[in-house]
Amino acid sequence: MTRPATERWALALAEWAIPERIQALAPESPWLLPPEFFKVEESDRQDQRPSLRRARSALGTGGSVLDVGCGGGGASVPLIPQAVQITGVDERSAMLSNFARACAAAEVRHAEVEGRWPDVSAEVEPMDVVVCHHVVYNVAEIGSFLQALTDHSRRLVVVELTDTHPTSPFNPLWQRFWQLPRPAEPSAQLFLEVVRELGYDPIEESFVRPRQPPSMTRSDYVAFARRRLCLTKDRDPEVEAELGDRWPLEVPTIVTVAWEPPPG
């Protein structure tokens, strides 16, 4: 008997856990991402990728936006001027500071809520459009997470994710340094199964993001990769050699999944 998609999602994510024997040797947390990864640039305001196009269309001549896992505001600030009010939710205060600065620079009304979704969902009013970019691969309890997103949307929910796990480009490095095989799931296709299982009718659109100049120096990226791999600083030369010219390590194919909340 096939397990429910929500259960398969949680089980697949659990397979990505770093074994305790490796984490015990890590001098720093492998999970924290540098806030500079999430700063919104002026060029982002002109971005026409499907996730933003669909959100803009739902906003029409104006409306409110809830950005869950907002980071620096990459999913919501480019929606200005159609977005006339934006609320950002994030677990990290440094991310919310970047988000607030981007909103202030764009002269849009904004509010920040610090905490984990959906734990803080009761603190947030429903908005016209709810956006959530590159967050769901961190969410094991995906059913309640998506339900709370939908409950807070009047017009549309837009989720953006990579077609495979976002850290999968690191798989060869895990094999090289730790002889650790990495899983293949979950994926965007499994995510679509989850959305349908919850009773929604999603629209799917894929695109390949263009190669962009790195947002940090090579030495900073090597340090980030070394932390992600639970290695000590003295392994930087080996990490740099393994990276070669294949940095930053990203999944190129992005999937937009959007659905309307039930009427009423």
XYZ file of C-alpha atoms in Angstrom:
264
model
C 0.000 0.000 0.000
C 1.385 3.395 -1.021
C 2.008 5.787 1.853
C 0.371 9.246 1.741
C 2.432 11.856 -0.084
C 2.812 13.937 3.089
C 4.294 10.939 4.877
C 6.619 10.096 1.996
C 7.781 13.730 1.984
C 8.677 13.611 5.688
C 10.442 10.265 5.376
C 12.427 11.439 2.350
C 13.548 14.611 4.132
C 14.683 12.565 7.120
C 17.093 10.725 4.820
C 18.928 14.028 4.267
C 19.917 14.280 7.931
C 23.666 14.396 8.448
C 24.744 11.336 10.457
C 25.585 12.039 14.089
C 29.096 10.627 13.628
C 29.793 13.412 11.113
C 27.964 16.226 12.901
C 29.924 15.442 16.061
C 33.118 16.388 14.200
C 31.741 19.658 12.798
C 33.310 22.738 14.408
C 30.412 24.937 13.165
C 26.758 24.454 12.294
C 26.393 23.155 8.718
C 22.908 24.638 8.317
C 23.235 28.388 8.749
C 23.204 30.255 5.451
C 24.956 33.636 5.153
C 22.392 36.482 5.092
C 24.129 37.941 2.017
C 22.663 35.030 0.029
C 19.264 36.669 0.446
C 19.770 40.362 -0.220
C 17.468 41.867 -2.833
C 19.219 43.715 -5.624
C 17.671 46.427 -7.787
C 17.771 44.056 -10.766
C 15.488 41.660 -8.853
C 12.706 44.246 -9.138
C 12.600 43.556 -12.887
C 12.602 39.761 -12.563
C 9.973 38.095 -14.773
C 10.256 34.492 -13.574
C 6.954 32.566 -13.410
C 6.563 32.782 -9.630
C 6.626 36.573 -9.739
C 4.463 36.826 -12.856
C 1.727 34.733 -11.285
C 1.820 36.691 -8.039
C 1.703 40.012 -9.897
C -1.253 38.819 -11.930
C -3.151 37.828 -8.776
C -2.383 41.197 -7.167
C -3.716 43.121 -10.142
C -3.602 46.864 -9.496
C -2.763 46.414 -5.843
C -2.939 44.118 -2.862
C -1.218 42.697 0.179
C 1.452 39.991 0.306
C 2.551 37.556 2.989
C 6.094 36.267 2.454
C 6.789 33.144 4.541
C 10.460 32.363 5.002
C 11.071 35.796 3.541
C 14.861 35.979 3.822
C 15.790 39.332 2.334
C 12.482 39.697 0.481
C 13.326 38.116 -2.858
C 9.837 36.639 -3.233
C 7.900 39.767 -2.305
C 9.844 43.010 -2.805
C 9.936 42.477 -6.613
C 6.106 42.518 -6.500
C 6.120 46.248 -5.764
C 4.245 48.420 -6.863
C 1.386 45.918 -7.169
C 2.174 44.895 -3.589
C 1.188 47.835 -1.421
C 1.652 46.048 1.904
C 4.062 43.195 2.711
C 4.463 41.104 5.835
C 7.577 38.968 6.152
C 7.903 35.911 8.385
C 11.301 34.400 9.152
C 13.026 32.535 11.967
C 16.169 34.689 11.820
C 16.293 38.310 12.911
C 19.196 39.015 10.526
C 17.005 37.970 7.598
C 14.146 40.149 8.807
C 16.526 43.114 9.085
C 17.515 42.670 5.430
C 13.835 42.309 4.508
C 12.867 45.490 6.375
C 15.670 47.472 4.734
C 14.624 46.300 1.259
C 10.995 47.231 1.921
C 11.950 50.631 3.342
C 14.137 51.360 0.314
C 11.187 50.494 -1.943
C 8.892 52.712 0.167
C 6.258 50.044 0.791
C 4.335 49.432 4.001
C 5.784 46.408 5.752
C 5.750 44.365 8.942
C 8.022 41.644 10.273
C 7.153 38.565 12.326
C 9.979 36.525 13.796
C 9.338 32.829 14.276
C 8.700 29.490 12.662
C 5.747 28.904 10.362
C 3.060 27.772 11.110
C 3.812 28.303 14.828
C 3.422 32.087 14.396
C 0.557 31.948 11.891
C -1.965 33.154 14.492
C -0.011 36.431 14.673
C -0.493 37.113 10.964
C -3.594 38.429 9.215
C -4.723 36.898 5.900
C -3.275 38.594 2.817
C -4.289 38.661 -0.832
C -1.290 36.655 -2.034
C 0.945 34.327 -0.021
C 4.423 33.587 -1.380
C 6.947 31.068 -0.086
C 10.190 30.607 -2.022
C 12.824 27.944 -1.351
C 11.572 26.945 2.080
C 9.598 23.712 1.737
C 12.636 21.403 1.614
C 13.208 22.445 5.235
C 9.691 21.440 6.290
C 8.947 17.878 7.390
C 5.367 18.588 8.550
C 4.469 19.765 5.079
C 0.701 19.258 5.345
C 0.090 21.664 8.233
C 2.611 24.103 6.745
C 0.788 24.334 3.410
C -2.619 24.373 5.055
C -1.603 27.442 7.068
C -0.296 29.140 3.910
C -3.610 28.524 2.167
C -5.673 29.646 5.153
C -3.857 33.006 5.026
C -4.439 33.625 1.311
C -7.425 35.391 -0.225
C -6.410 34.989 -3.863
C -3.365 32.814 -4.536
C -0.555 30.816 -2.932
C 2.739 30.724 -4.849
C 5.494 28.317 -3.812
C 8.852 28.211 -5.567
C 11.281 25.308 -5.142
C 14.119 23.579 -6.936
C 13.141 20.465 -8.875
C 15.462 18.381 -6.679
C 16.760 18.955 -3.154
C 18.678 22.269 -3.141
C 21.811 20.727 -1.620
C 21.964 17.853 -4.110
C 24.823 19.512 -6.080
C 26.933 18.855 -2.957
C 26.381 15.099 -3.280
C 29.716 14.388 -5.025
C 31.532 16.326 -2.279
C 29.813 14.305 0.449
C 30.982 11.188 -1.344
C 34.499 12.548 -1.757
C 35.048 13.678 1.842
C 32.847 11.286 3.824
C 31.960 8.403 1.462
C 28.355 9.346 2.234
C 25.701 8.609 -0.404
C 22.828 11.099 -0.542
C 19.143 10.399 -1.357
C 17.232 11.347 -4.510
C 13.934 12.421 -2.905
C 11.977 14.506 -2.089
C 11.460 16.384 -5.329
C 9.161 18.969 -6.874
C 7.064 16.171 -8.326
C 6.479 14.727 -4.862
C 5.599 18.222 -3.656
C 2.911 18.424 -6.347
C 1.539 15.129 -5.090
C 1.349 16.620 -1.598
C -0.540 19.692 -2.825
C -3.065 17.568 -4.715
C -3.438 15.226 -1.756
C -4.433 18.245 0.358
C -7.277 18.908 -2.077
C -5.856 21.797 -4.094
C -5.521 22.116 -7.868
C -1.967 23.356 -8.494
C -0.582 25.005 -11.598
C 3.012 23.979 -12.312
C 5.605 25.865 -14.358
C 9.328 25.118 -14.614
C 12.170 27.349 -15.717
C 15.960 27.302 -15.751
C 17.492 30.168 -13.847
C 20.278 31.968 -15.667
C 23.776 31.646 -14.308
C 24.456 34.671 -12.107
C 27.731 36.070 -10.753
C 28.394 34.685 -7.250
C 26.968 36.759 -4.396
C 30.175 36.320 -2.366
C 33.891 35.964 -2.925
C 35.372 32.584 -3.773
C 37.107 32.317 -0.401
C 33.841 33.039 1.413
C 32.064 30.438 -0.693
C 34.768 27.852 0.037
C 34.276 28.552 3.750
C 30.507 28.157 3.355
C 30.938 24.849 1.505
C 33.396 23.603 4.123
C 30.914 24.384 6.907
C 28.102 22.696 4.967
C 30.321 19.588 4.684
C 31.150 19.592 8.423
C 34.860 19.965 7.724
C 37.549 21.844 9.623
C 39.132 25.021 8.281
C 42.366 23.274 7.338
C 40.429 21.375 4.626
C 39.707 24.589 2.671
C 42.358 23.879 0.006
C 40.823 20.461 -0.679
C 37.321 21.911 -0.871
C 38.506 24.626 -3.246
C 40.188 22.054 -5.483
C 37.016 19.929 -5.578
C 34.855 22.928 -6.447
C 37.043 23.897 -9.374
C 35.010 26.201 -11.609
C 31.684 24.566 -10.587
C 30.656 27.192 -8.076
C 28.306 28.278 -6.710
C 26.670 24.839 -6.483
C 23.025 25.295 -7.449
C 20.132 23.298 -8.880
C 19.397 25.114 -12.154
C 15.766 24.069 -12.678
C 13.187 25.916 -10.592
C 9.524 24.959 -10.280
C 6.649 27.318 -9.574
C 3.603 25.734 -7.935
C 0.548 27.958 -7.464
C -3.005 27.308 -6.317
C -6.078 29.248 -5.311
C -7.577 28.879 -1.827
C -11.002 27.288 -1.613
C -13.868 29.774 -2.056
C -15.358 31.254 1.068
